[in-house]
Short mmCIF file of C-alpha atoms in Angstrom, two decimals:
data_model
loop_
_atom_site.label_atom_id
_atom_site.label_comp_id
_atom_site.label_asym_id
_atom_site.label_seq_id
_atom_site.Cartn_x
_atom_site.Cartn_y
_atom_site.Cartn_z
CA MET A 1 101.22 -78.50 -40.30
CA ASP A 2 97.61 -79.33 -39.64
CA LEU A 3 95.75 -76.98 -37.36
CA PRO A 4 93.78 -78.27 -34.37
CA HIS A 5 90.33 -79.13 -35.64
CA TYR A 6 86.93 -79.20 -33.83
CA ASP A 7 83.48 -80.23 -34.87
CA VAL A 8 82.01 -77.22 -33.03
CA LEU A 9 83.86 -74.12 -31.90
CA ILE A 10 82.08 -71.77 -29.47
CA ILE A 11 83.19 -68.25 -28.96
CA GLY A 12 82.49 -66.93 -25.43
CA ALA A 13 82.27 -68.79 -22.13
CA GLY A 14 79.43 -66.76 -20.64
CA LEU A 15 75.82 -67.87 -20.16
CA SER A 16 75.21 -68.47 -23.83
CA GLY A 17 78.43 -70.26 -24.60
CA ILE A 18 78.32 -72.56 -21.50
CA GLY A 19 74.72 -73.42 -22.26
CA MET A 20 75.54 -74.26 -25.85
CA ALA A 21 78.46 -76.47 -24.89
CA CYS A 22 76.44 -78.34 -22.28
CA GLN A 23 73.60 -79.08 -24.71
CA LEU A 24 76.18 -80.33 -27.26
CA ALA A 25 77.67 -82.62 -24.62
CA LYS A 26 74.21 -84.00 -23.93
CA GLU A 27 72.79 -84.22 -27.53
CA CYS A 28 75.94 -84.63 -29.65
CA PRO A 29 78.28 -86.47 -27.25
CA THR A 30 80.73 -87.66 -29.97
CA LYS A 31 81.53 -84.15 -31.18
CA ARG A 32 84.84 -82.58 -30.38
CA ILE A 33 84.15 -79.08 -29.06
CA THR A 34 86.10 -76.14 -27.69
CA ILE A 35 85.23 -72.70 -26.30
CA LEU A 36 87.49 -69.70 -26.94
CA GLU A 37 87.13 -67.12 -24.16
CA ARG A 38 88.89 -63.78 -24.05
CA ARG A 39 88.83 -63.45 -20.24
CA GLU A 40 90.84 -65.59 -17.88
CA SER A 41 87.76 -67.16 -16.28
CA LEU A 42 84.27 -68.21 -17.38
CA GLY A 43 81.17 -66.18 -16.75
CA GLY A 44 81.14 -63.54 -19.50
CA THR A 45 79.00 -60.60 -18.33
CA TRP A 46 78.88 -62.06 -14.81
CA ASP A 47 82.64 -62.09 -14.62
CA LEU A 48 83.13 -58.63 -16.14
CA PHE A 49 80.63 -56.64 -14.07
CA ARG A 50 81.69 -56.34 -10.41
CA TYR A 51 79.75 -53.26 -9.17
CA PRO A 52 77.95 -53.37 -5.84
CA GLY A 53 74.74 -55.47 -5.85
CA ILE A 54 75.30 -56.78 -9.38
CA ARG A 55 72.43 -59.29 -9.90
CA SER A 56 70.15 -60.79 -12.50
CA ASP A 57 67.25 -58.68 -13.73
CA SER A 58 65.19 -61.83 -14.54
CA ASP A 59 64.04 -64.47 -11.99
CA MET A 60 66.59 -67.24 -11.80
CA PHE A 61 64.15 -70.03 -12.44
CA THR A 62 63.84 -68.77 -16.03
CA PHE A 63 67.34 -67.21 -16.13
CA GLY A 64 68.91 -70.48 -15.13
CA PHE A 65 69.19 -73.30 -17.67
CA GLY A 66 66.22 -75.44 -18.46
CA PHE A 67 68.47 -78.55 -18.42
CA ARG A 68 70.00 -77.78 -14.97
CA PRO A 69 67.74 -76.41 -12.18
CA TRP A 70 68.52 -73.30 -10.26
CA ARG A 71 68.43 -74.84 -6.77
CA SER A 72 68.36 -71.74 -4.53
CA LEU A 73 65.04 -70.19 -3.57
CA LYS A 74 66.50 -66.67 -4.12
CA VAL A 75 64.70 -65.17 -7.06
CA LEU A 76 67.14 -62.49 -8.21
CA ALA A 77 70.63 -63.86 -7.68
CA ASP A 78 73.82 -61.84 -7.28
CA GLY A 79 76.78 -61.96 -9.65
CA PRO A 80 78.99 -64.34 -7.60
CA ALA A 81 76.15 -66.81 -7.22
CA ILE A 82 75.53 -66.80 -11.00
CA ARG A 83 79.30 -67.26 -11.71
CA ASP A 84 79.26 -70.29 -9.31
CA TYR A 85 76.21 -71.69 -11.04
CA LEU A 86 77.85 -71.46 -14.49
CA GLY A 87 81.04 -73.07 -13.18
CA GLU A 88 79.14 -75.85 -11.49
CA THR A 89 77.11 -76.50 -14.67
CA ALA A 90 80.31 -76.59 -16.83
CA ARG A 91 81.87 -79.16 -14.47
CA GLU A 92 78.70 -81.28 -14.26
CA PHE A 93 78.55 -81.56 -18.08
CA GLY A 94 82.27 -82.16 -18.49
CA ILE A 95 82.95 -79.06 -20.59
CA GLU A 96 85.10 -77.07 -18.17
CA ASN A 97 88.32 -78.45 -19.69
CA THR A 98 87.26 -77.55 -23.23
CA ILE A 99 87.63 -73.85 -22.51
CA GLN A 100 90.69 -71.99 -23.86
CA TYR A 101 91.17 -68.78 -21.96
CA GLY A 102 92.84 -65.46 -22.81
CA LEU A 103 92.02 -65.59 -26.49
CA LYS A 104 90.58 -62.61 -28.33
CA VAL A 105 89.02 -63.88 -31.58
CA GLN A 106 89.95 -61.64 -34.44
CA ARG A 107 88.77 -63.33 -37.55
CA ALA A 108 86.75 -66.30 -38.88
CA ASP A 109 87.44 -67.40 -42.47
CA TRP A 110 85.12 -69.83 -44.26
CA SER A 111 86.56 -72.04 -47.03
CA SER A 112 83.95 -73.48 -49.32
CA ALA A 113 86.51 -75.85 -50.81
CA ARG A 114 87.24 -77.38 -47.44
CA GLY A 115 83.80 -76.87 -45.83
CA ARG A 116 85.28 -75.48 -42.60
CA TRP A 117 86.10 -72.27 -40.69
CA THR A 118 89.58 -71.17 -39.79
CA VAL A 119 89.40 -69.07 -36.62
CA THR A 120 92.25 -66.71 -35.79
CA SER A 121 92.71 -65.44 -32.24
CA LEU A 122 95.18 -63.38 -30.28
CA HIS A 123 96.52 -64.63 -26.90
CA GLU A 124 96.56 -61.20 -25.29
CA LYS A 125 99.09 -61.94 -22.56
CA THR A 126 101.81 -63.23 -24.91
CA GLY A 127 100.85 -61.53 -28.21
CA GLU A 128 100.80 -64.99 -29.83
CA THR A 129 98.47 -65.56 -32.73
CA ARG A 130 96.68 -68.89 -32.83
CA GLU A 131 94.60 -70.62 -35.40
CA VAL A 132 92.16 -73.53 -35.27
CA THR A 133 89.67 -74.93 -37.73
CA ALA A 134 86.05 -75.96 -37.12
CA ARG A 135 83.18 -77.42 -39.03
CA PHE A 136 80.64 -75.28 -37.16
CA VAL A 137 81.04 -71.96 -35.29
CA VAL A 138 78.66 -70.75 -32.62
CA MET A 139 78.80 -67.18 -31.39
CA GLY A 140 78.15 -66.74 -27.64
CA THR A 141 79.59 -63.28 -27.48
CA GLY A 142 76.48 -61.38 -26.51
CA TYR A 143 75.66 -58.07 -28.12
CA TYR A 144 77.70 -55.33 -26.50
CA ASN A 145 81.23 -53.98 -26.53
CA TYR A 146 83.20 -55.37 -23.62
CA ASP A 147 85.96 -52.83 -24.06
CA GLN A 148 83.89 -49.69 -23.88
CA GLY A 149 80.67 -48.74 -22.22
CA TYR A 150 78.44 -45.90 -23.47
CA LEU A 151 79.30 -42.44 -22.13
CA PRO A 152 77.45 -39.38 -23.41
CA GLU A 153 79.38 -36.15 -24.06
CA PHE A 154 78.78 -34.41 -20.74
CA PRO A 155 79.78 -30.70 -20.80
CA GLY A 156 82.56 -29.81 -18.39
CA ILE A 157 83.18 -33.37 -17.31
CA GLU A 158 86.86 -32.63 -16.87
CA GLN A 159 86.04 -30.04 -14.22
CA PHE A 160 84.75 -32.47 -11.70
CA LYS A 161 87.21 -32.88 -8.81
CA GLY A 162 85.85 -36.15 -7.45
CA GLN A 163 85.94 -39.70 -8.74
CA ARG A 164 84.00 -40.76 -11.85
CA ILE A 165 83.23 -44.40 -12.54
CA HIS A 166 81.49 -46.39 -15.31
CA PRO A 167 79.92 -49.53 -13.80
CA GLN A 168 81.38 -51.69 -16.64
CA PHE A 169 84.89 -50.92 -15.20
CA TRP A 170 84.33 -50.83 -11.46
CA PRO A 171 87.49 -50.24 -9.46
CA GLU A 172 88.40 -52.98 -7.02
CA ASN A 173 87.85 -52.19 -3.27
CA LEU A 174 86.27 -48.77 -3.95
CA ASP A 175 85.76 -46.97 -0.61
CA TYR A 176 82.50 -45.04 -0.76
CA ALA A 177 81.70 -45.04 2.96
CA GLY A 178 80.52 -41.60 4.02
CA LYS A 179 80.74 -40.28 0.48
CA ARG A 180 78.09 -38.40 -1.49
CA VAL A 181 77.28 -40.48 -4.52
CA VAL A 182 75.39 -39.47 -7.71
CA VAL A 183 74.29 -42.30 -10.00
CA ILE A 184 73.42 -41.06 -13.52
CA GLY A 185 70.85 -43.36 -15.07
CA SER A 186 67.49 -45.01 -14.46
CA GLY A 187 67.96 -48.51 -15.92
CA ALA A 188 68.65 -51.88 -14.31
CA THR A 189 72.24 -50.91 -13.29
CA ALA A 190 71.19 -47.71 -11.61
CA VAL A 191 68.31 -49.21 -9.67
CA THR A 192 70.66 -51.92 -8.43
CA LEU A 193 73.49 -49.54 -7.43
CA VAL A 194 71.42 -47.04 -5.48
CA PRO A 195 70.09 -49.38 -2.75
CA SER A 196 73.30 -51.41 -2.68
CA MET A 197 75.42 -48.31 -1.87
CA ALA A 198 72.89 -46.45 0.32
CA ASP A 199 73.84 -48.11 3.67
CA LYS A 200 77.50 -47.14 3.52
CA ALA A 201 77.37 -43.90 1.55
CA ALA A 202 76.46 -40.61 3.14
CA HIS A 203 73.67 -40.25 0.57
CA VAL A 204 73.00 -41.65 -2.91
CA THR A 205 71.15 -39.66 -5.54
CA MET A 206 69.74 -41.26 -8.68
CA LEU A 207 69.85 -38.61 -11.43
CA GLN A 208 67.62 -39.52 -14.36
CA ARG A 209 66.81 -37.65 -17.49
CA SER A 210 63.50 -39.56 -17.69
CA PRO A 211 61.87 -42.26 -15.49
CA SER A 212 61.75 -46.00 -16.13
CA TYR A 213 59.19 -48.58 -15.02
CA VAL A 214 60.30 -50.26 -11.80
CA PHE A 215 58.47 -52.95 -9.96
CA SER A 216 59.10 -54.93 -6.80
CA LEU A 217 59.59 -58.69 -6.89
CA PRO A 218 59.71 -60.95 -3.82
CA ASN A 219 63.31 -62.21 -3.57
CA TYR A 220 62.42 -65.50 -1.88
CA ASP A 221 60.14 -68.03 -3.59
CA LYS A 222 57.87 -69.37 -0.80
CA ILE A 223 55.57 -71.22 -3.18
CA THR A 224 58.45 -73.26 -4.63
CA GLU A 225 59.65 -73.92 -1.13
CA VAL A 226 56.30 -75.58 -0.30
CA LEU A 227 56.31 -77.55 -3.59
CA GLN A 228 59.76 -78.94 -2.86
CA LYS A 229 58.48 -80.61 0.27
CA PHE A 230 56.03 -82.74 -1.73
CA LEU A 231 57.37 -83.07 -5.30
CA PRO A 232 60.61 -84.19 -6.94
CA GLU A 233 63.08 -81.45 -7.82
CA SER A 234 62.65 -81.92 -11.56
CA TRP A 235 58.91 -81.38 -11.18
CA THR A 236 59.16 -78.25 -8.97
CA HIS A 237 61.75 -76.82 -11.36
CA ARG A 238 59.49 -77.32 -14.37
CA ILE A 239 56.39 -76.03 -12.57
CA THR A 240 58.14 -72.89 -11.29
CA ARG A 241 59.83 -72.20 -14.61
CA MET A 242 56.56 -72.42 -16.53
CA ARG A 243 54.72 -70.43 -13.91
CA ASN A 244 57.21 -67.53 -14.11
CA LEU A 245 57.27 -67.76 -17.88
CA LYS A 246 53.49 -67.42 -18.09
CA PHE A 247 53.56 -64.54 -15.59
CA TYR A 248 56.07 -62.55 -17.70
CA ARG A 249 54.31 -63.41 -20.92
CA LEU A 250 51.00 -62.31 -19.56
CA SER A 251 52.51 -59.09 -18.25
CA TYR A 252 53.97 -58.35 -21.66
CA LYS A 253 50.75 -59.16 -23.57
CA LEU A 254 48.60 -57.08 -21.24
CA SER A 255 51.03 -54.20 -21.51
CA GLN A 256 50.79 -54.31 -25.33
CA ARG A 257 46.98 -54.57 -25.27
CA TYR A 258 46.09 -52.41 -22.27
CA PRO A 259 49.03 -50.03 -21.74
CA LYS A 260 47.09 -47.47 -19.69
CA ALA A 261 45.78 -50.10 -17.27
CA MET A 262 49.25 -51.69 -16.85
CA ARG A 263 50.78 -48.25 -16.26
CA LYS A 264 48.25 -47.71 -13.46
CA VAL A 265 49.04 -51.14 -11.94
CA LEU A 266 52.80 -50.48 -11.97
CA MET A 267 52.46 -46.96 -10.64
CA ASN A 268 50.19 -48.16 -7.78
CA GLY A 269 52.80 -50.78 -6.87
CA VAL A 270 55.44 -48.11 -6.52
CA LYS A 271 53.20 -45.80 -4.55
CA LYS A 272 52.50 -48.47 -1.93
CA LYS A 273 56.21 -48.86 -1.39
CA VAL A 274 57.44 -45.24 -1.34
CA GLY A 275 54.52 -43.79 0.56
CA PRO A 276 51.74 -41.28 -0.20
CA ASP A 277 53.92 -38.23 0.02
CA PHE A 278 56.50 -39.26 -2.62
CA ASP A 279 56.55 -37.37 -5.95
CA MET A 280 55.38 -40.07 -8.40
CA THR A 281 56.52 -38.13 -11.44
CA HIS A 282 59.89 -39.80 -10.82
CA PHE A 283 58.34 -43.18 -11.77
CA ASN A 284 55.97 -42.11 -14.46
CA PRO A 285 57.72 -42.81 -17.79
CA ARG A 286 56.85 -41.14 -21.08
CA TYR A 287 56.60 -44.49 -22.83
CA ASN A 288 54.25 -47.46 -22.41
CA PRO A 289 55.12 -50.56 -20.34
CA TRP A 290 57.51 -52.95 -22.14
CA ASP A 291 58.45 -50.48 -24.86
CA GLU A 292 61.65 -50.83 -22.81
CA ARG A 293 62.46 -53.64 -20.37
CA LEU A 294 60.94 -53.29 -16.94
CA CYS A 295 63.38 -53.01 -13.98
CA ALA A 296 62.72 -55.47 -11.17
CA VAL A 297 63.96 -54.66 -7.67
CA PRO A 298 64.07 -57.41 -4.99
CA ASP A 299 61.72 -56.82 -2.10
CA GLY A 300 61.38 -53.18 -3.07
CA ASP A 301 64.96 -52.37 -1.92
CA LEU A 302 65.11 -49.24 -4.07
CA PHE A 303 61.76 -47.96 -2.77
CA ASN A 304 62.85 -48.72 0.82
CA VAL A 305 65.96 -46.51 0.67
CA LEU A 306 63.96 -43.72 -0.97
CA ARG A 307 61.35 -43.90 1.77
CA ASN A 308 63.85 -43.80 4.61
CA GLY A 309 65.78 -40.93 3.13
CA LYS A 310 69.09 -42.76 2.52
CA ALA A 311 68.67 -42.10 -1.19
CA SER A 312 66.73 -39.77 -3.49
CA VAL A 313 65.69 -39.37 -7.14
CA VAL A 314 66.18 -36.27 -9.21
CA THR A 315 64.57 -36.02 -12.65
CA ASP A 316 66.34 -33.32 -14.60
CA GLN A 317 68.88 -32.74 -17.37
CA ILE A 318 72.62 -32.08 -16.92
CA ASP A 319 73.72 -28.54 -17.80
CA THR A 320 77.37 -29.07 -16.97
CA PHE A 321 79.76 -30.87 -14.63
CA VAL A 322 81.29 -28.47 -12.08
CA PRO A 323 84.19 -29.04 -9.61
CA GLU A 324 81.82 -29.95 -6.81
CA GLY A 325 79.41 -32.16 -8.77
CA ILE A 326 76.77 -31.57 -11.45
CA ARG A 327 74.80 -28.40 -12.28
CA LEU A 328 71.33 -29.22 -13.65
CA LYS A 329 69.29 -27.41 -16.26
CA SER A 330 67.01 -26.25 -13.38
CA GLY A 331 70.03 -24.50 -11.89
CA LYS A 332 70.35 -26.84 -8.90
CA VAL A 333 73.80 -28.27 -8.10
CA LEU A 334 74.13 -31.89 -7.04
CA GLU A 335 77.26 -32.08 -4.85
CA ALA A 336 79.15 -35.34 -5.13
CA ASP A 337 82.34 -37.07 -4.17
CA ILE A 338 81.72 -39.94 -6.59
CA ILE A 339 79.70 -39.84 -9.83
CA ILE A 340 78.72 -43.15 -11.41
CA THR A 341 77.78 -42.95 -15.06
CA ALA A 342 75.32 -45.81 -15.37
CA THR A 343 74.59 -44.65 -18.87
CA GLY A 344 74.43 -47.96 -20.65
CA LEU A 345 76.15 -50.21 -23.20
CA GLN A 346 77.44 -49.96 -26.74
CA LEU A 347 76.14 -52.59 -29.09
CA GLN A 348 78.54 -54.65 -31.06
CA THR A 349 78.17 -57.76 -33.25
CA PHE A 350 80.40 -60.74 -32.49
CA GLY A 351 82.76 -58.82 -30.29
CA GLY A 352 84.03 -56.87 -33.30
CA MET A 353 85.59 -59.87 -34.99
CA GLU A 354 85.85 -59.98 -38.79
CA VAL A 355 84.02 -62.66 -40.86
CA ARG A 356 85.12 -63.66 -44.34
CA ILE A 357 83.69 -66.13 -46.86
CA ASP A 358 86.26 -67.44 -49.32
CA GLY A 359 88.36 -64.34 -48.61
CA VAL A 360 85.46 -61.79 -49.03
CA PRO A 361 84.76 -59.72 -45.90
CA GLN A 362 81.12 -59.89 -44.70
CA GLN A 363 79.08 -57.15 -43.17
CA VAL A 364 77.63 -59.30 -40.47
CA GLU A 365 75.46 -56.55 -38.99
CA GLN A 366 73.65 -56.36 -42.31
CA LYS A 367 72.79 -60.05 -42.30
CA LYS A 368 69.30 -61.22 -41.31
CA MET A 369 68.88 -63.86 -38.65
CA TYR A 370 67.22 -67.10 -39.68
CA LYS A 371 64.93 -68.34 -36.93
CA ALA A 372 66.92 -65.93 -34.78
CA VAL A 373 69.74 -68.49 -34.65
CA LEU A 374 71.61 -68.83 -38.03
CA LEU A 375 72.84 -65.95 -40.21
CA GLU A 376 71.82 -65.28 -43.79
CA ASP A 377 74.38 -66.50 -46.40
CA LEU A 378 76.88 -67.58 -43.73
CA PRO A 379 77.50 -71.37 -43.74
CA ASN A 380 77.48 -73.30 -40.49
CA LEU A 381 77.42 -70.20 -38.33
CA ALA A 382 75.03 -69.68 -35.41
CA ALA A 383 74.63 -66.94 -32.85
CA ILE A 384 72.96 -67.37 -29.48
CA VAL A 385 70.78 -64.39 -28.84
CA GLY A 386 68.21 -64.20 -26.03
CA TYR A 387 64.90 -62.44 -25.43
CA THR A 388 64.31 -58.76 -24.73
CA ASN A 389 60.85 -59.29 -23.17
CA LEU A 390 61.64 -62.42 -21.12
CA SER A 391 64.66 -64.04 -19.56
CA TRP A 392 67.65 -64.23 -21.95
CA THR A 393 68.12 -67.91 -21.24
CA MET A 394 64.63 -69.02 -22.29
CA LYS A 395 65.63 -68.23 -25.93
CA ALA A 396 69.27 -69.26 -25.52
CA ASP A 397 68.17 -72.71 -24.46
CA LEU A 398 65.92 -73.09 -27.52
CA SER A 399 68.64 -71.80 -29.89
CA SER A 400 71.23 -74.22 -28.50
CA ALA A 401 68.78 -77.13 -28.82
CA TYR A 402 68.14 -76.15 -32.45
CA VAL A 403 71.84 -76.09 -33.26
CA CYS A 404 72.15 -79.61 -31.85
CA ARG A 405 69.18 -80.74 -33.96
CA LEU A 406 70.73 -79.22 -37.07
CA ILE A 407 74.14 -80.85 -36.52
CA ASN A 408 72.55 -84.23 -35.93
CA TYR A 409 70.44 -83.77 -39.05
CA LEU A 410 73.43 -83.03 -41.19
CA ASP A 411 75.14 -86.14 -39.89
CA LYS A 412 72.07 -88.30 -40.50
CA LYS A 413 71.83 -87.13 -44.10
CA GLY A 414 75.52 -87.33 -44.81
CA LEU A 415 75.81 -83.57 -45.36
CA ASP A 416 78.32 -81.01 -44.15
CA VAL A 417 77.03 -77.47 -44.61
CA ALA A 418 73.79 -75.56 -43.85
CA THR A 419 73.29 -72.07 -45.21
CA PRO A 420 70.12 -69.93 -44.88
CA ILE A 421 69.24 -68.22 -48.14
CA ASP A 422 66.58 -65.56 -48.63
CA LEU A 423 65.10 -65.96 -52.06
CA GLU A 424 62.20 -63.60 -51.45
CA GLY A 425 64.03 -60.43 -50.52
CA CYS A 426 62.19 -59.80 -47.27
CA THR A 427 64.90 -57.73 -45.54
CA MET A 428 63.69 -54.93 -43.32
CA ASP A 429 65.57 -51.90 -42.00
CA GLU A 430 65.08 -53.18 -38.47
CA SER A 431 67.47 -54.84 -36.02
CA ILE A 432 66.74 -58.04 -34.20
CA PHE A 433 65.88 -55.87 -31.19
CA GLY A 434 63.70 -53.56 -33.28
CA SER A 435 60.63 -53.63 -31.03
CA LEU A 436 62.63 -52.35 -28.05
CA ARG A 437 62.99 -48.62 -27.64
CA SER A 438 65.75 -48.58 -25.02
CA GLY A 439 68.39 -45.96 -25.57
CA TYR A 440 71.25 -48.43 -26.14
CA VAL A 441 69.19 -50.31 -28.74
CA GLN A 442 68.26 -47.15 -30.67
CA ARG A 443 71.87 -45.89 -30.55
CA GLY A 444 73.26 -49.13 -31.83
CA LYS A 445 70.53 -50.30 -34.17
CA THR A 446 72.86 -50.18 -37.21
CA LYS A 447 75.48 -52.25 -35.41
CA ILE A 448 73.44 -55.40 -34.77
CA MET A 449 71.95 -58.05 -37.12
CA ARG A 450 68.82 -57.46 -39.23
CA GLN A 451 65.44 -59.25 -39.42
CA GLY A 452 62.90 -59.84 -42.17
CA SER A 453 59.19 -59.17 -42.68
CA LYS A 454 58.06 -62.74 -42.28
CA ALA A 455 59.10 -66.18 -40.95
CA PRO A 456 61.68 -67.60 -40.71
CA TRP A 457 63.39 -64.21 -40.87
CA ARG A 458 61.10 -62.39 -38.43
CA VAL A 459 62.41 -62.23 -34.88
CA THR A 460 59.31 -62.70 -32.73
CA HIS A 461 60.64 -62.63 -29.16
CA ASN A 462 57.75 -64.97 -28.55
CA TYR A 463 58.41 -68.19 -26.65
CA GLU A 464 55.13 -69.80 -27.66
CA LEU A 465 56.02 -69.39 -31.35
CA ASP A 466 59.73 -70.07 -31.06
CA ARG A 467 59.53 -73.32 -29.13
CA PRO A 468 57.69 -75.34 -31.85
CA MET A 469 59.65 -73.59 -34.64
CA LEU A 470 63.00 -74.52 -33.16
CA LEU A 471 62.25 -77.89 -31.54
CA ASP A 472 59.43 -79.45 -33.61
CA GLN A 473 59.26 -78.11 -37.12
CA PRO A 474 61.31 -79.97 -39.78
CA VAL A 475 64.90 -78.82 -40.16
CA ALA A 476 64.59 -78.98 -43.93
CA ASP A 477 62.08 -76.22 -44.60
CA GLY A 478 62.93 -75.02 -48.14
CA VAL A 479 64.91 -72.08 -46.91
CA LEU A 480 68.07 -73.80 -45.54
CA GLN A 481 70.36 -74.99 -48.29
CA PHE A 482 72.29 -78.18 -47.61
CA THR A 483 75.53 -79.09 -49.35
CA LYS A 484 78.57 -81.23 -48.94
CA ALA A 485 82.03 -79.86 -48.38
CA GLY A 486 83.45 -78.54 -51.63
CA GLU A 487 80.11 -77.95 -53.28
CA PRO A 488 79.18 -74.38 -54.17
CA ILE A 489 76.34 -72.68 -52.34
CA ALA A 490 73.70 -72.61 -55.09
CA LYS A 491 70.65 -70.47 -54.73
CA ALA A 492 68.21 -72.12 -57.17
CA PRO A 493 64.87 -72.84 -55.45
CA GLU A 494 64.84 -76.46 -56.71
CA GLN A 495 68.15 -77.11 -54.94
CA LEU A 496 67.18 -75.80 -51.54
CA ALA A 497 65.15 -78.84 -50.45
CA ARG A 498 67.64 -81.46 -51.68
CA ALA A 499 67.86 -83.01 -48.27
CA ALA A 500 64.19 -82.93 -47.33
#
């Protein structure tokens, strides 16, 4: 019996998968597509994470899709608003009914003879195994393990008598009113949780081993509000998106060139919010700005609760958990009713699924990314991966547009298969997030795809370079190999440009 067949199969119905499907609907309208989603609703990360205050850590005018404006003037949107935006986008582009829910993808097998993938998934509710085939597979699975967050080995953790929670698995209807809460961590999740819980909790303490850079961002865009009174929506969206892009890019470039000056600017911004008597060592990191992502807080909400005493910051190391809370290396004991381990993510490639080429298992995490979209030696396989120094979606939009260009190019030339081949051996022992020094990146650097020493294998995280490379430069560049179904993937240099 013939299996259901699709022109393009997308794995994951989160931000990346929905964006990819919408661009296909727009640019490749005749293609038959489907999305396989493990959860029972769309949204991906924004459906999984349900902790108090969950919100974007990038402004929504760049975090929203370039092809569908974010219409609210709220800059950092909450999780429910982002889920609604994704659902509305899916409906608007007619791809909502292409999503198949409850399917955990286990394996993707490429057949060179047939020029197609066979994708095997498990319907987790029924235990039923399902198979479909596809000419092209696009991974929109993100980069972390949905089943397990990162939890360090804390001494004595079993002694604690209160409630312990990882934000990735937030219990529904948690009652923390009047409770003493300790949030372990200093990243985006921690700086979101602390002010969100401070009003109801008796007190919230952010316990950090080392500080992060945190800056305040206005959460209402008054400039765009004025522009909307005089200009069409499409114009204001484009202007605001480019303005915010340039702001973040300038911030990043200045941080790389003048780290001491940018540190001073960021520290002064915090000091104005928390007041002159606050101990600024709690916001003075050991690293330079943008060696790790900066944490944005809307309207200085974190600084406000620190200033009014509803929350506090402790910079110390954990000695051991004790029945009443946490004993620190300094000897101090933080008493707590609830301890939240906002200790980060675990990296994972393609949700842990297996990839095989003609029956041979592939070590996907050892493959380089070509133009940060396709994967070395893997035919007709793309992965949507966003930026680390800018909004994720700015790169996801470009990557999806490139996949559409590639599919249309293959059709125009009467070809079936595109495979990136590295003939120069430029592999580096560096992941695609290599420039980022965040703990979760360093812990998982062997579990995520590689990059090379030069283009098109070098991952730049640079919008100004990526945009022309993905949208303007010729698809046939002498590195991509093009074949028809059934033809072997030859690696001779003279064969690489056959479709140019």
